[in-house]
Each structure stands twice: as structure tokens, then as C-alpha cells.
Amino acid sequence: MESYETHFTGKILERGFWLYVWRISAGQKTVWYVGRTGDSSSANAASPFGRLSQHLDLRPSAKANMLAKNLRSSGMVPEDCEYRLLTLGPLFPEQNDFEAHKPYRDIVGKLEAELAYNLSQRELSVLGSHPKRGSFDKVLFAEALKKVNVFIKNG
């Protein structure tokens, strides 16, 4: 019988607009995955914990498991990986309607794109596709990047 331990703060259960960065390793291979909460097609802005479970849903019928799909595409077996997750937020609260949701979704989407680009420019292997880069909130990005740099440094 194996045993495993997980530790997290209940703060990651809060719905809203978050950024997150995964560090995933298997053997000598390490990859990174950058994402966000805040749906593109609805007013939903899930918690990072909710996205975590969706991302790693290994059922054949799963639809929102982009991390697992990207891991498999890169030759990694999700069940054989070790995961570290950094969550940043919530940057903004979940909104009541889609029109109010869209500006926040777009702000966080540009931060996600810039963060993924920043990591790839450091020659880190970043999985997945991201929104198109463009004008982004430099203050929020600088704050996020400080935390991501500590996360990367701590391996």
C-alpha cells in the first residue's frame, strides 16, 4: 500500500480570476503549464482547485483536461508525474454576467499569454497554447512574475 500527502490552503477554493503555473516532472524531464481561470464562453470563473481537478481528469470522456492531454502529447504519462502548482489570485472576483466578465477575462488572458511567453524565453518547456499576446497590465504582471520567479527558483 502506497501513501501520498497533499497540503493546500482553502483560499484556492475561491472562485474568481486566477493565474496558475504548474511544474510537472517525470524522471529527468520537466515541463511547465501556464493557465488561468475565467471561461471564454460564459461568466464562470472557477477556483484553481476546480481547474486542478478538471485538468487532471483522466476519464476518456473528459473535456476540460488540457493539462493531461498536453502531458500525453509530450510523451509523459500523467500518473507517473510529480506536480507542483502555484496559484496567483484571485486577481478579480467572479462576475454576475458575461458582459461584466469579459474585460477581466481579457486582462487575465493577456497576463497568461505574457507569462507563458516569458517562461518560454527562458528556454523552459511550456506546454499548451495560450491567448495571443498583446497589451497587458504591467503592474499585475510584475507582481505575478516576482512570485513565479520564486516558484521557479525553489524548483
XYZ file of N, CA and C in Angstrom:
465
model
N 0.841 -1.178 0.000
C 0.000 0.000 0.000
C 0.886 1.240 0.000
N 0.622 2.138 -0.946
C 1.324 3.418 -1.030
C 0.544 4.464 -0.247
N 1.221 5.531 0.134
C 0.513 6.663 0.740
C 1.079 7.958 0.161
N 0.234 8.950 0.066
C 0.607 10.238 -0.506
C -0.003 11.329 0.347
N 0.627 12.467 0.371
C 0.139 13.576 1.173
C -0.045 14.807 0.301
N -1.114 15.523 0.523
C -1.376 16.767 -0.172
C -1.633 17.835 0.872
N -1.141 19.018 0.604
C -1.337 20.140 1.516
C -1.734 21.352 0.694
N -2.791 22.041 1.096
C -3.157 23.280 0.414
C -3.999 24.133 1.336
N -4.049 25.410 1.026
C -4.883 26.330 1.777
C -6.269 26.387 1.144
N -7.269 26.569 1.965
C -8.638 26.683 1.472
C -8.858 27.898 0.586
N -7.923 28.830 0.574
C -8.049 30.017 -0.285
C -8.158 29.639 -1.760
N -7.556 28.510 -2.170
C -7.610 28.141 -3.590
C -8.972 27.575 -3.987
N -9.903 27.541 -3.042
C -11.272 27.125 -3.346
C -12.124 28.304 -3.809
N -11.584 29.520 -3.660
C -12.337 30.732 -4.010
C -12.449 30.891 -5.524
N -13.670 31.104 -5.970
C -13.904 31.341 -7.396
C -13.450 32.751 -7.744
N -13.053 32.945 -8.986
C -12.621 34.258 -9.462
C -11.611 34.085 -10.572
N -10.948 35.181 -10.903
C -9.957 35.186 -11.979
C -8.573 34.981 -11.380
N -7.962 33.859 -11.674
C -6.657 33.465 -11.159
C -5.705 33.169 -12.314
N -4.422 33.307 -12.052
C -3.370 32.746 -12.900
C -2.799 31.563 -12.153
N -2.267 30.595 -12.883
C -1.582 29.495 -12.223
C -0.465 28.967 -13.107
N 0.528 28.397 -12.436
C 1.684 27.814 -13.120
C 1.929 26.442 -12.515
N 2.007 25.444 -13.381
C 2.341 24.077 -12.975
C 3.797 23.793 -13.322
N 4.469 23.083 -12.458
C 5.772 22.478 -12.747
C 5.542 20.985 -12.662
N 5.776 20.279 -13.765
C 5.497 18.849 -13.823
C 6.772 18.127 -14.226
N 7.115 17.113 -13.454
C 8.341 16.358 -13.716
C 8.055 14.867 -13.766
N 8.817 14.208 -14.613
C 8.830 12.747 -14.682
C 10.247 12.366 -15.089
N 10.955 11.692 -14.187
C 12.350 11.356 -14.471
C 13.164 12.629 -14.633
N 13.903 12.729 -15.720
C 14.744 13.898 -15.984
C 14.002 15.010 -16.724
N 12.768 14.758 -17.112
C 12.015 15.732 -17.910
C 11.145 16.612 -17.012
N 11.219 17.923 -17.247
C 10.369 18.878 -16.550
C 9.699 19.778 -17.576
N 8.400 19.976 -17.409
C 7.643 20.869 -18.274
C 6.852 21.839 -17.391
N 6.385 22.899 -18.032
C 5.634 23.948 -17.340
C 4.309 24.144 -18.067
N 3.305 24.510 -17.308
C 1.997 24.778 -17.890
C 1.446 26.040 -17.228
N 1.068 27.008 -18.035
C 0.519 28.268 -17.542
C -0.953 28.316 -17.908
N -1.787 28.701 -16.963
C -3.210 28.788 -17.233
C -3.867 29.887 -16.424
N -5.180 29.966 -16.593
C -5.975 30.976 -15.903
C -7.369 30.426 -15.674
N -8.065 31.031 -14.753
C -9.490 30.771 -14.617
C -10.229 31.959 -15.203
N -11.435 31.724 -15.630
C -12.246 32.744 -16.293
C -12.588 32.247 -17.682
N -13.748 31.614 -17.815
C -14.158 30.983 -19.077
C -14.201 31.974 -20.229
N -13.952 31.459 -21.418
C -14.047 32.283 -22.624
C -15.484 32.435 -23.109
N -16.350 31.482 -22.768
C -17.691 31.485 -23.356
C -18.830 31.619 -22.351
N -18.498 31.849 -21.081
C -19.553 32.027 -20.083
C -19.026 32.941 -18.979
N -19.895 33.299 -18.061
C -19.497 34.180 -16.960
C -18.863 33.419 -15.801
N -18.495 32.172 -15.997
C -17.894 31.378 -14.934
C -16.413 31.698 -14.775
N -15.976 31.788 -13.529
C -14.567 31.947 -13.190
C -14.308 31.002 -12.019
N -13.839 29.821 -12.333
C -13.689 28.738 -11.357
C -12.573 29.019 -10.366
N -12.496 28.195 -9.373
C -11.370 28.237 -8.439
C -10.199 27.464 -9.045
N -8.968 27.749 -8.585
C -7.834 26.941 -9.048
C -8.005 25.469 -8.691
N -8.621 25.190 -7.548
C -8.835 23.802 -7.153
C -9.762 23.102 -8.136
N -10.800 23.806 -8.570
C -11.705 23.239 -9.561
C -10.996 22.959 -10.875
N -10.145 23.884 -11.314
C -9.389 23.672 -12.552
C -8.399 22.528 -12.387
N -7.800 22.407 -11.208
C -6.856 21.317 -10.947
C -7.535 19.983 -11.230
N -8.707 19.792 -10.687
C -9.387 18.504 -10.877
C -9.815 18.310 -12.329
N -10.213 19.376 -13.009
C -10.571 19.250 -14.424
C -9.342 18.937 -15.268
N -8.248 19.647 -15.009
C -7.025 19.463 -15.786
C -6.502 18.029 -15.735
N -6.703 17.376 -14.612
C -6.131 16.034 -14.435
C -7.190 14.937 -14.440
N -8.337 15.241 -15.009
C -9.384 14.234 -15.168
C -8.943 13.278 -16.279
N -8.690 12.034 -15.934
C -8.144 11.062 -16.880
C -9.207 10.194 -17.549
N -10.468 10.468 -17.296
C -11.533 9.704 -17.957
C -11.497 9.954 -19.465
N -11.752 8.935 -20.263
C -11.791 9.129 -21.721
C -12.817 10.173 -22.161
N -13.873 10.359 -21.388
C -14.924 11.311 -21.751
C -14.636 12.740 -21.289
N -13.521 12.960 -20.580
C -13.210 14.290 -20.040
C -13.017 15.304 -21.169
N -13.506 16.520 -20.945
C -13.434 17.563 -21.970
C -12.466 18.695 -21.594
N -12.326 19.028 -20.313
C -11.553 20.206 -19.889
C -10.187 19.830 -19.331
N -9.647 18.694 -19.762
C -8.388 18.184 -19.189
C -7.185 18.494 -20.088
N -7.021 19.764 -20.419
C -5.957 20.158 -21.338
C -4.564 19.817 -20.805
N -4.348 19.912 -19.513
C -3.036 19.582 -18.975
C -2.715 18.111 -19.223
N -3.638 17.224 -18.904
C -3.410 15.791 -19.127
C -3.174 15.507 -20.613
N -3.957 16.135 -21.484
C -3.780 15.939 -22.928
C -2.410 16.426 -23.393
N -1.990 17.584 -22.895
C -0.684 18.116 -23.273
C 0.455 17.264 -22.733
N 0.300 16.731 -21.541
C 1.327 15.841 -21.000
C 1.473 14.607 -21.884
N 0.354 14.000 -22.229
C 0.404 12.817 -23.092
C 1.034 13.151 -24.441
N 0.684 14.298 -25.006
C 1.248 14.713 -26.301
C 2.757 14.912 -26.227
N 3.247 15.266 -25.049
C 4.690 15.473 -24.890
C 5.418 14.188 -24.504
N 4.683 13.061 -24.478
C 5.298 11.782 -24.161
C 5.336 11.449 -22.682
N 4.649 12.235 -21.862
C 4.629 11.989 -20.423
C 3.330 11.278 -20.038
N 3.397 10.444 -19.028
C 2.238 9.716 -18.515
C 1.773 10.452 -17.255
N 0.567 11.038 -17.262
C 0.134 11.831 -16.115
C 0.265 11.126 -14.764
N -0.023 9.833 -14.738
C 0.044 9.088 -13.483
C 1.471 8.904 -12.971
N 2.475 9.123 -13.829
C 3.868 8.946 -13.436
C 4.574 10.264 -13.117
N 3.835 11.351 -13.120
C 4.435 12.679 -12.939
C 4.339 13.148 -11.491
N 5.205 14.095 -11.169
C 5.118 14.840 -9.915
C 4.708 16.247 -10.263
N 3.802 16.817 -9.460
C 3.192 18.095 -9.768
C 3.448 19.112 -8.659
N 3.739 20.327 -9.073
C 3.759 21.478 -8.166
C 2.892 22.542 -8.827
N 2.084 23.211 -8.048
C 1.157 24.203 -8.570
C 1.291 25.502 -7.789
N 1.505 26.593 -8.517
C 1.482 27.934 -7.945
C 0.204 28.615 -8.418
N -0.578 29.139 -7.490
C -1.782 29.877 -7.855
C -1.602 31.341 -7.457
N -2.075 32.224 -8.305
C -1.947 33.666 -8.076
C -3.328 34.305 -8.171
N -3.813 34.799 -7.052
C -5.111 35.451 -7.087
C -5.885 35.286 -5.797
N -7.175 35.502 -5.914
C -7.834 35.905 -7.147
C -7.468 37.345 -7.525
N -7.213 37.541 -8.801
C -6.892 38.870 -9.298
C -8.149 39.735 -9.348
N -9.279 39.107 -9.663
C -10.570 39.789 -9.721
C -11.644 38.801 -9.292
N -12.755 39.307 -8.737
C -13.845 38.402 -8.341
C -14.631 37.907 -9.559
N -15.301 36.788 -9.376
C -16.201 36.285 -10.405
C -17.317 37.309 -10.611
N -17.742 37.477 -11.857
C -18.759 38.470 -12.196
C -20.130 37.813 -12.350
N -21.172 38.628 -12.284
C -22.543 38.106 -12.341
C -23.036 37.842 -13.750
N -22.485 38.533 -14.743
C -22.962 38.339 -16.108
C -21.777 38.373 -17.071
N -22.021 37.879 -18.259
C -20.946 37.702 -19.236
C -20.346 39.029 -19.698
N -21.155 40.063 -19.848
C -20.621 41.365 -20.281
C -19.655 41.932 -19.246
N -19.956 41.782 -17.971
C -19.045 42.236 -16.907
C -17.824 41.325 -16.808
N -17.989 40.070 -17.170
C -16.939 39.056 -17.094
C -15.836 39.297 -18.132
N -16.224 39.664 -19.351
C -15.281 39.727 -20.482
C -14.060 40.618 -20.258
N -14.181 41.831 -19.712
C -12.966 42.640 -19.537
C -11.940 41.984 -18.613
N -12.407 41.364 -17.541
C -11.496 40.690 -16.614
C -10.878 39.453 -17.247
N -11.700 38.704 -17.974
C -11.198 37.543 -18.717
C -10.078 37.959 -19.654
N -10.266 39.065 -20.352
C -9.267 39.523 -21.312
C -7.991 40.004 -20.631
N -8.118 40.694 -19.508
C -6.938 41.146 -18.754
C -6.118 39.938 -18.306
N -6.790 38.964 -17.714
C -6.089 37.783 -17.193
C -5.561 36.930 -18.346
N -6.273 36.877 -19.459
C -5.794 36.143 -20.633
C -4.492 36.732 -21.167
N -4.384 38.040 -21.208
C -3.139 38.675 -21.674
C -1.995 38.418 -20.690
N -2.302 38.402 -19.399
C -1.268 38.065 -18.402
C -0.806 36.627 -18.575
N -1.753 35.727 -18.811
C -1.409 34.318 -19.050
C -0.482 34.195 -20.255
N -0.841 34.861 -21.347
C -0.035 34.790 -22.569
C 1.368 35.334 -22.332
N 1.460 36.444 -21.640
C 2.770 37.066 -21.400
C 3.617 36.196 -20.474
N 2.995 35.598 -19.485
C 3.724 34.734 -18.559
C 4.231 33.483 -19.273
N 3.404 32.876 -20.103
C 3.845 31.702 -20.866
C 5.002 32.077 -21.790
N 4.902 33.217 -22.442
C 5.975 33.692 -23.320
C 7.261 33.925 -22.526
N 7.146 34.558 -21.369
C 8.307 34.828 -20.521
C 9.019 33.528 -20.152
N 8.264 32.515 -19.767
C 8.873 31.230 -19.392
C 9.529 30.569 -20.592
N 8.870 30.628 -21.732
C 9.450 30.000 -22.930
C 10.730 30.712 -23.363
N 10.821 32.013 -23.133
C 12.028 32.760 -23.480
C 13.199 32.384 -22.578
N 12.923 31.781 -21.454
C 13.975 31.279 -20.552
C 14.371 29.856 -20.916
N 13.856 29.396 -22.046
C 14.111 28.047 -22.543
C 13.541 26.971 -21.631
N 12.447 27.316 -20.943
C 11.696 26.320 -20.194
C 10.677 25.723 -21.157
N 10.419 24.448 -21.018
C 9.474 23.753 -21.898
C 8.052 24.041 -21.409
N 7.350 24.911 -22.133
C 5.995 25.319 -21.760
C 5.007 24.587 -22.661
N 4.104 23.852 -22.046
C 3.088 23.093 -22.787
C 1.901 23.969 -23.138
N 1.188 23.568 -24.165
C -0.100 24.160 -24.474
C -0.043 25.400 -25.333
N -1.241 25.868 -25.667
C -1.385 27.111 -26.416
C -1.974 28.153 -25.475
N -1.743 29.398 -25.804
C -2.171 30.491 -24.935
C -2.795 31.587 -25.775
N -3.543 32.489 -25.127
C -4.123 33.599 -25.896
C -3.023 34.390 -26.607
N -3.422 35.110 -27.616
C -2.488 35.957 -28.347
C -1.937 37.036 -27.421
N -0.636 37.250 -27.497
C -0.009 38.291 -26.689
C -0.457 39.660 -27.177
N -0.434 40.613 -26.284
C -0.809 41.981 -26.624
C -0.582 42.862 -25.418
N -1.207 43.991 -25.416
C -1.077 44.922 -24.302
C -1.567 44.240 -23.020
N -0.769 44.357 -21.958
C -1.121 43.695 -20.704
C -0.872 44.631 -19.534
N -1.457 44.306 -18.398
C -1.321 45.110 -17.185
C 0.082 44.884 -16.610
N 0.945 45.857 -16.755
C 2.345 45.714 -16.360
C 2.529 45.623 -14.840
N 1.674 46.285 -14.093
C 1.762 46.231 -12.628
C 1.405 44.826 -12.134
N 0.279 44.295 -12.611
C -0.110 42.937 -12.211
C 0.916 41.912 -12.691
N 1.432 42.109 -13.895
C 2.418 41.172 -14.427
C 3.685 41.165 -13.579
N 4.178 42.337 -13.210
C 5.402 42.422 -12.401
C 5.215 41.709 -11.065
N 4.057 41.897 -10.457
C 3.770 41.234 -9.180
C 3.713 39.718 -9.360
N 3.033 39.276 -10.414
C 2.939 37.840 -10.684
C 4.315 37.257 -10.989
N 5.098 37.956 -11.786
C 6.417 37.452 -12.182
C 7.340 37.284 -10.978
N 7.263 38.175 -10.010
C 8.071 38.022 -8.787
C 7.766 36.693 -8.105
N 6.490 36.381 -7.997
C 6.079 35.140 -7.333
C 6.454 33.916 -8.173
N 6.318 34.025 -9.472
C 6.690 32.920 -10.358
C 8.193 32.681 -10.295
N 8.978 33.744 -10.246
C 10.429 33.590 -10.157
C 10.845 32.841 -8.892
N 10.188 33.130 -7.778
C 10.479 32.393 -6.539
C 10.082 30.929 -6.703
N 8.938 30.686 -7.310
C 8.461 29.327 -7.553
C 9.461 28.554 -8.408
N 9.960 29.181 -9.466
C 10.936 28.523 -10.349
C 12.242 28.268 -9.598
N 12.697 29.251 -8.862
C 13.954 29.136 -8.115
C 13.896 27.998 -7.093
N 12.748 27.820 -6.467
C 12.601 26.782 -5.444
C 12.376 25.396 -6.037
N 12.356 25.344 -7.381
C 12.313 24.076 -8.091
C 11.150 23.235 -7.785
